[in-house]
Amino acid sequence: MFEIHTLDLKLRGSSNALAAHVIKTEQGSILVDCGPESTLQNLYAELERVDAQNLKYLLLTHIHLDHAGAAGRLSTDLGLTVFVHARGAKHLQDPTRLLASAKQIFGDRMTEIWGNIEPVSNLEVLNGGEKLELCALEIEALYTPGHAVHHLAFQQGDIVFAGDVAGVRVGNQAPVPPTPPPDINLEHWRTSIELLKSRAAKTLYLAHFGRFDDVSEHFERLSENLERFAQISLAGLQAEETADEIAARLRNATGLQASDEFVGGYVPASISASDVAGLERYWQKFHPELL
Ligand SMILES: [Zn+2]
């Protein structure tokens, strides 16, 4: 017997933008992603609200700060065992590079937005394909690159915790792929969507945001939007449009409005110039002849 709860981390006061998830069992609780250190108190309040006791494990879909920034604090404060993909592990053990690249984007507001980043102890390294036995549940790690080269999804029965590779979807909007730098790879992303579709899940949990039960329609619409992102970003870059112009085209094509909750370069559940920067890097790195 287990229960799953979506925990709203309310990053800088925004509801329905960033979530962690908890699986409660009689043997203890498992967190899937934990959010940044700046929202740690909100995480604790949410865990208390759903009465999640005896937190034992933290499964990280990837190491971006909105998903994993608090992992160091949680590993020291609560002694959690933290699971992460091999290609993200060294940046959690020594967050120097993670901090440097976040500082490039967020500058002086880095700590205000994300809080502190501490090294993670108690790391368990995964490659995808592992079947973990945690709190008497079998949870499979699925290697799902595309959004990040070290991205994992986690499957328990017919439930998948999909991180960011299954897109950002809030309420009735269609899912859109978040494409920030540095390691967007559209070929890998398509392969990961095919892998997730093949797992025949009935329920998806997304960090942005929450539970969705129309899984095949979800992936269909996500794939459509991924191809729109590919076409629009390539055409825009070829025409030498600015990142803001291309981002506006992407929002138009996907029906997303610009969010007024812009947070120092981080736009929850919207599309910004940073998504264009991630796509531009992809085209330059893998298909420079097209530019
Ligand atoms: Zn994210």
GROMACS .gro file of C-alpha atoms and ligand atoms in nm:
model
  292
    1MET     CA    1   0.000   0.000   0.000
    2PHE     CA    2   0.127   0.341  -0.086
    3GLU     CA    3   0.009   0.696  -0.155
    4ILE     CA    4   0.155   0.960  -0.383
    5HIS     CA    5   0.127   1.331  -0.316
    6THR     CA    6   0.221   1.633  -0.526
    7LEU     CA    7   0.399   1.888  -0.307
    8ASP     CA    8   0.370   2.247  -0.430
    9LEU     CA    9   0.702   2.418  -0.358
   10LYS     CA   10   0.568   2.767  -0.440
   11LEU     CA   11   0.895   2.897  -0.579
   12ARG     CA   12   0.894   3.272  -0.508
   13GLY     CA   13   0.526   3.249  -0.430
   14SER     CA   14   0.415   3.089  -0.760
   15SER     CA   15   0.165   2.806  -0.715
   16ASN     CA   16   0.136   2.520  -0.967
   17ALA     CA   17   0.479   2.587  -1.116
   18LEU     CA   18   0.725   2.362  -0.936
   19ALA     CA   19   0.655   2.038  -0.751
   20ALA     CA   20   0.829   1.760  -0.566
   21HIS     CA   21   0.650   1.427  -0.517
   22VAL     CA   22   0.642   1.193  -0.222
   23ILE     CA   23   0.557   0.824  -0.214
   24LYS     CA   24   0.432   0.729   0.134
   25THR     CA   25   0.453   0.366   0.238
   26GLU     CA   26   0.430   0.182   0.568
   27GLN     CA   27   0.808   0.130   0.551
   28GLY     CA   28   0.888   0.498   0.506
   29SER     CA   29   0.872   0.771   0.243
   30ILE     CA   30   1.048   0.831  -0.088
   31LEU     CA   31   1.088   1.177  -0.241
   32VAL     CA   32   1.108   1.226  -0.616
   33ASP     CA   33   1.295   1.553  -0.673
   34CYS     CA   34   1.318   1.800  -0.388
   35GLY     CA   35   1.331   2.150  -0.539
   36PRO     CA   36   1.586   2.418  -0.456
   37GLU     CA   37   1.719   2.501  -0.113
   38SER     CA   38   1.526   2.829  -0.120
   39THR     CA   39   1.197   2.637  -0.094
   40LEU     CA   40   1.312   2.383   0.166
   41GLN     CA   41   1.078   2.522   0.432
   42ASN     CA   42   0.786   2.490   0.188
   43LEU     CA   43   0.891   2.130   0.119
   44TYR     CA   44   0.894   2.051   0.490
   45ALA     CA   45   0.554   2.216   0.535
   46GLU     CA   46   0.410   2.014   0.246
   47LEU     CA   47   0.556   1.689   0.383
   48GLU     CA   48   0.391   1.767   0.713
   49ARG     CA   49   0.060   1.853   0.543
   50VAL     CA   50   0.047   1.508   0.379
   51ASP     CA   51   0.188   1.341   0.692
   52ALA     CA   52   0.486   1.182   0.516
   53GLN     CA   53   0.691   1.014   0.788
   54ASN     CA   54   1.035   0.861   0.794
   55LEU     CA   55   1.182   1.002   0.476
   56LYS     CA   56   1.446   0.758   0.353
   57TYR     CA   57   1.525   0.810  -0.014
   58LEU     CA   58   1.549   1.089  -0.268
   59LEU     CA   59   1.523   1.001  -0.637
   60LEU     CA   60   1.651   1.280  -0.862
   61THR     CA   61   1.525   1.300  -1.220
   62HIS     CA   62   1.814   1.540  -1.295
   63ILE     CA   63   2.040   1.786  -1.120
   64HIS     CA   64   1.899   2.121  -1.238
   65LEU     CA   65   1.857   2.348  -0.938
   66ASP     CA   66   1.477   2.360  -0.952
   67HIS     CA   67   1.474   1.980  -0.907
   68ALA     CA   68   1.779   1.903  -0.697
   69GLY     CA   69   1.915   2.219  -0.534
   70ALA     CA   70   1.817   2.108  -0.182
   71ALA     CA   71   1.963   1.756  -0.219
   72GLY     CA   72   2.280   1.843  -0.025
   73ARG     CA   73   2.088   1.988   0.269
   74LEU     CA   74   1.848   1.692   0.276
   75SER     CA   75   2.129   1.438   0.264
   76THR     CA   76   2.303   1.597   0.563
   77ASP     CA   77   2.000   1.707   0.766
   78LEU     CA   78   1.794   1.388   0.725
   79GLY     CA   79   2.054   1.132   0.617
   80LEU     CA   80   1.863   1.051   0.297
   81THR     CA   81   2.015   0.825   0.036
   82VAL     CA   82   2.016   1.018  -0.293
   83PHE     CA   83   1.985   0.842  -0.629
   84VAL     CA   84   2.112   1.019  -0.942
   85HIS     CA   85   2.237   0.934  -1.289
   86ALA     CA   86   2.612   0.873  -1.320
   87ARG     CA   87   2.660   1.178  -1.542
   88GLY     CA   88   2.513   1.409  -1.280
   89ALA     CA   89   2.677   1.255  -0.974
   90LYS     CA   90   3.008   1.440  -0.974
   91HIS     CA   91   2.831   1.780  -0.984
   92LEU     CA   92   2.635   1.687  -0.672
   93GLN     CA   93   2.946   1.568  -0.487
   94ASP     CA   94   3.126   1.888  -0.584
   95PRO     CA   95   2.876   2.158  -0.689
   96THR     CA   96   3.143   2.411  -0.797
   97ARG     CA   97   3.061   2.383  -1.167
   98LEU     CA   98   2.687   2.372  -1.108
   99LEU     CA   99   2.715   2.695  -0.910
  100ALA     CA  100   2.936   2.864  -1.167
  101SER     CA  101   2.699   2.790  -1.455
  102ALA     CA  102   2.394   2.900  -1.254
  103LYS     CA  103   2.574   3.221  -1.158
  104GLN     CA  104   2.629   3.293  -1.527
  105ILE     CA  105   2.254   3.290  -1.581
  106PHE     CA  106   2.124   3.431  -1.252
  107GLY     CA  107   2.412   3.654  -1.143
  108ASP     CA  108   2.370   3.829  -0.810
  109ARG     CA  109   2.020   3.690  -0.767
  110MET     CA  110   2.144   3.330  -0.763
  111THR     CA  111   2.118   3.279  -0.386
  112GLU     CA  112   1.797   3.478  -0.355
  113ILE     CA  113   1.626   3.255  -0.615
  114TRP     CA  114   1.778   2.914  -0.548
  115GLY     CA  115   1.929   2.935  -0.199
  116ASN     CA  116   2.257   2.764  -0.110
  117ILE     CA  117   2.400   2.460  -0.284
  118GLU     CA  118   2.575   2.209  -0.062
  119PRO     CA  119   2.755   1.888  -0.161
  120VAL     CA  120   2.553   1.566  -0.142
  121SER     CA  121   2.668   1.280   0.076
  122ASN     CA  122   2.510   0.932   0.055
  123LEU     CA  123   2.495   0.919  -0.326
  124GLU     CA  124   2.383   0.609  -0.516
  125VAL     CA  125   2.475   0.625  -0.882
  126LEU     CA  126   2.243   0.492  -1.154
  127ASN     CA  127   2.269   0.446  -1.530
  128GLY     CA  128   1.907   0.362  -1.606
  129GLY     CA  129   1.765   0.010  -1.625
  130GLU     CA  130   1.808  -0.057  -1.252
  131LYS     CA  131   1.517  -0.202  -1.056
  132LEU     CA  132   1.539  -0.055  -0.707
  133GLU     CA  133   1.376  -0.213  -0.404
  134LEU     CA  134   1.281   0.081  -0.184
  135CYS     CA  135   1.034   0.065   0.105
  136ALA     CA  136   0.907  -0.268  -0.035
  137LEU     CA  137   0.827  -0.109  -0.374
  138GLU     CA  138   0.999  -0.194  -0.700
  139ILE     CA  139   1.096   0.125  -0.881
  140GLU     CA  140   1.268   0.116  -1.219
  141ALA     CA  141   1.508   0.387  -1.333
  142LEU     CA  142   1.464   0.481  -1.702
  143TYR     CA  143   1.743   0.664  -1.883
  144THR     CA  144   1.565   0.948  -2.063
  145PRO     CA  145   1.805   1.210  -2.203
  146GLY     CA  146   1.698   1.500  -2.424
  147HIS     CA  147   1.627   1.774  -2.169
  148ALA     CA  148   1.944   1.684  -1.979
  149VAL     CA  149   2.208   1.426  -2.070
  150HIS     CA  150   2.181   1.272  -1.722
  151HIS     CA  151   1.798   1.265  -1.702
  152LEU     CA  152   1.613   0.972  -1.544
  153ALA     CA  153   1.245   0.892  -1.512
  154PHE     CA  154   1.121   0.651  -1.246
  155GLN     CA  155   0.848   0.392  -1.295
  156GLN     CA  156   0.650   0.219  -1.023
  157GLY     CA  157   0.386  -0.014  -1.168
  158ASP     CA  158   0.184   0.193  -1.415
  159ILE     CA  159   0.299   0.525  -1.270
  160VAL     CA  160   0.588   0.728  -1.412
  161PHE     CA  161   0.763   1.020  -1.246
  162ALA     CA  162   0.878   1.185  -1.563
  163GLY     CA  163   1.088   1.486  -1.460
  164ASP     CA  164   1.119   1.740  -1.742
  165VAL     CA  165   1.153   1.504  -2.040
  166ALA     CA  166   0.771   1.465  -2.047
  167GLY     CA  167   0.735   1.842  -2.071
  168VAL     CA  168   0.586   2.125  -1.872
  169ARG     CA  169   0.208   2.121  -1.847
  170VAL     CA  170  -0.006   2.333  -1.625
  171GLY     CA  171  -0.381   2.282  -1.609
  172ASN     CA  172  -0.537   2.258  -1.954
  173GLN     CA  173  -0.239   2.378  -2.155
  174ALA     CA  174  -0.065   2.139  -2.394
  175PRO     CA  175   0.268   2.003  -2.269
  176VAL     CA  176   0.571   2.194  -2.396
  177PRO     CA  177   0.934   2.084  -2.383
  178PRO     CA  178   1.155   2.294  -2.153
  179THR     CA  179   1.477   2.352  -2.352
  180PRO     CA  180   1.732   2.549  -2.145
  181PRO     CA  181   2.108   2.510  -2.198
  182PRO     CA  182   2.338   2.326  -2.180
  183ASP     CA  183   2.248   1.982  -2.315
  184ILE     CA  184   1.932   1.984  -2.522
  185ASN     CA  185   1.937   1.699  -2.775
  186LEU     CA  186   1.624   1.662  -2.988
  187GLU     CA  187   1.714   1.318  -3.126
  188HIS     CA  188   1.761   1.183  -2.773
  189TRP     CA  189   1.442   1.357  -2.662
  190ARG     CA  190   1.238   1.182  -2.935
  191THR     CA  191   1.390   0.847  -2.834
  192SER     CA  192   1.307   0.911  -2.468
  193ILE     CA  193   0.944   0.993  -2.554
  194GLU     CA  194   0.922   0.664  -2.746
  195LEU     CA  195   1.069   0.478  -2.447
  196LEU     CA  196   0.820   0.638  -2.208
  197LYS     CA  197   0.528   0.565  -2.444
  198SER     CA  198   0.638   0.200  -2.459
  199ARG     CA  199   0.610   0.171  -2.080
  200ALA     CA  200   0.229   0.191  -2.101
  201ALA     CA  201   0.195   0.413  -1.797
  202LYS     CA  202  -0.153   0.517  -1.687
  203THR     CA  203  -0.040   0.814  -1.479
  204LEU     CA  204   0.236   1.071  -1.516
  205TYR     CA  205   0.369   1.297  -1.246
  206LEU     CA  206   0.549   1.610  -1.368
  207ALA     CA  207   0.762   1.851  -1.169
  208HIS     CA  208   0.591   2.130  -1.369
  209PHE     CA  209   0.321   2.042  -1.266
  210GLY     CA  210   0.143   1.750  -1.101
  211ARG     CA  211  -0.059   1.447  -1.205
  212PHE     CA  212  -0.193   1.365  -1.553
  213ASP     CA  213  -0.388   1.053  -1.652
  214ASP     CA  214  -0.432   1.108  -2.030
  215VAL     CA  215  -0.091   0.964  -2.100
  216SER     CA  216  -0.108   0.882  -2.472
  217GLU     CA  217  -0.267   1.215  -2.560
  218HIS     CA  218  -0.008   1.387  -2.343
  219PHE     CA  219   0.282   1.235  -2.537
  220GLU     CA  220   0.113   1.300  -2.871
  221ARG     CA  221   0.079   1.670  -2.794
  222LEU     CA  222   0.427   1.688  -2.644
  223SER     CA  223   0.576   1.536  -2.962
  224GLU     CA  224   0.386   1.788  -3.175
  225ASN     CA  225   0.522   2.073  -2.968
  226LEU     CA  226   0.875   1.931  -2.972
  227GLU     CA  227   0.864   1.932  -3.355
  228ARG     CA  228   0.727   2.289  -3.350
  229PHE     CA  229   1.018   2.390  -3.128
  230ALA     CA  230   1.261   2.225  -3.370
  231GLN     CA  231   1.116   2.393  -3.680
  232ILE     CA  232   1.053   2.737  -3.534
  233SER     CA  233   1.391   2.765  -3.361
  234LEU     CA  234   1.580   2.653  -3.671
  235ALA     CA  235   1.389   2.890  -3.902
  236GLY     CA  236   1.429   3.177  -3.655
  237LEU     CA  237   1.802   3.122  -3.617
  238GLN     CA  238   1.844   3.096  -3.994
  239ALA     CA  239   1.661   3.431  -4.028
  240GLU     CA  240   1.880   3.577  -3.751
  241GLU     CA  241   1.587   3.666  -3.529
  242THR     CA  242   1.659   3.750  -3.165
  243ALA     CA  243   1.603   3.498  -2.887
  244ASP     CA  244   1.307   3.704  -2.761
  245GLU     CA  245   1.148   3.706  -3.108
  246ILE     CA  246   1.188   3.332  -3.142
  247ALA     CA  247   1.053   3.275  -2.789
  248ALA     CA  248   0.745   3.482  -2.881
  249ARG     CA  249   0.692   3.265  -3.192
  250LEU     CA  250   0.718   2.952  -2.978
  251ARG     CA  251   0.462   3.088  -2.733
  252ASN     CA  252   0.228   3.176  -3.020
  253ALA     CA  253   0.262   2.835  -3.184
  254THR     CA  254   0.198   2.648  -2.860
  255GLY     CA  255  -0.072   2.879  -2.728
  256LEU     CA  256   0.131   2.967  -2.420
  257GLN     CA  257   0.119   3.318  -2.285
  258ALA     CA  258   0.424   3.497  -2.154
  259SER     CA  259   0.428   3.442  -1.781
  260ASP     CA  260   0.411   3.751  -1.567
  261GLU     CA  261   0.588   3.553  -1.299
  262PHE     CA  262   0.930   3.604  -1.450
  263VAL     CA  263   1.186   3.515  -1.189
  264GLY     CA  264   1.530   3.646  -1.278
  265GLY     CA  265   1.570   3.433  -1.589
  266TYR     CA  266   1.352   3.150  -1.465
  267VAL     CA  267   1.002   3.149  -1.608
  268PRO     CA  268   0.785   2.883  -1.450
  269ALA     CA  269   0.557   2.715  -1.703
  270SER     CA  270   0.634   2.945  -1.991
  271ILE     CA  271   0.882   2.983  -2.276
  272SER     CA  272   1.167   3.234  -2.252
  273ALA     CA  273   1.485   3.339  -2.430
  274SER     CA  274   1.669   3.077  -2.225
  275ASP     CA  275   1.473   2.801  -2.404
  276VAL     CA  276   1.588   2.950  -2.734
  277ALA     CA  277   1.948   2.960  -2.609
  278GLY     CA  278   1.928   2.586  -2.533
  279LEU     CA  279   1.794   2.511  -2.881
  280GLU     CA  280   2.053   2.735  -3.045
  281ARG     CA  281   2.327   2.545  -2.867
  282TYR     CA  282   2.177   2.218  -2.988
  283TRP     CA  283   2.169   2.328  -3.353
  284GLN     CA  284   2.522   2.469  -3.335
  285LYS     CA  285   2.663   2.159  -3.174
  286PHE     CA  286   2.489   1.885  -3.372
  287HIS     CA  287   2.375   2.043  -3.701
  288PRO     CA  288   2.594   2.347  -3.764
  289GLU     CA  289   2.557   2.301  -4.143
  290LEU     CA  290   2.190   2.397  -4.115
  291LEU     CA  291   2.256   2.738  -3.964
  292ZN      ZN  292   1.256   2.169  -1.428
   0.00000   0.00000   0.00000
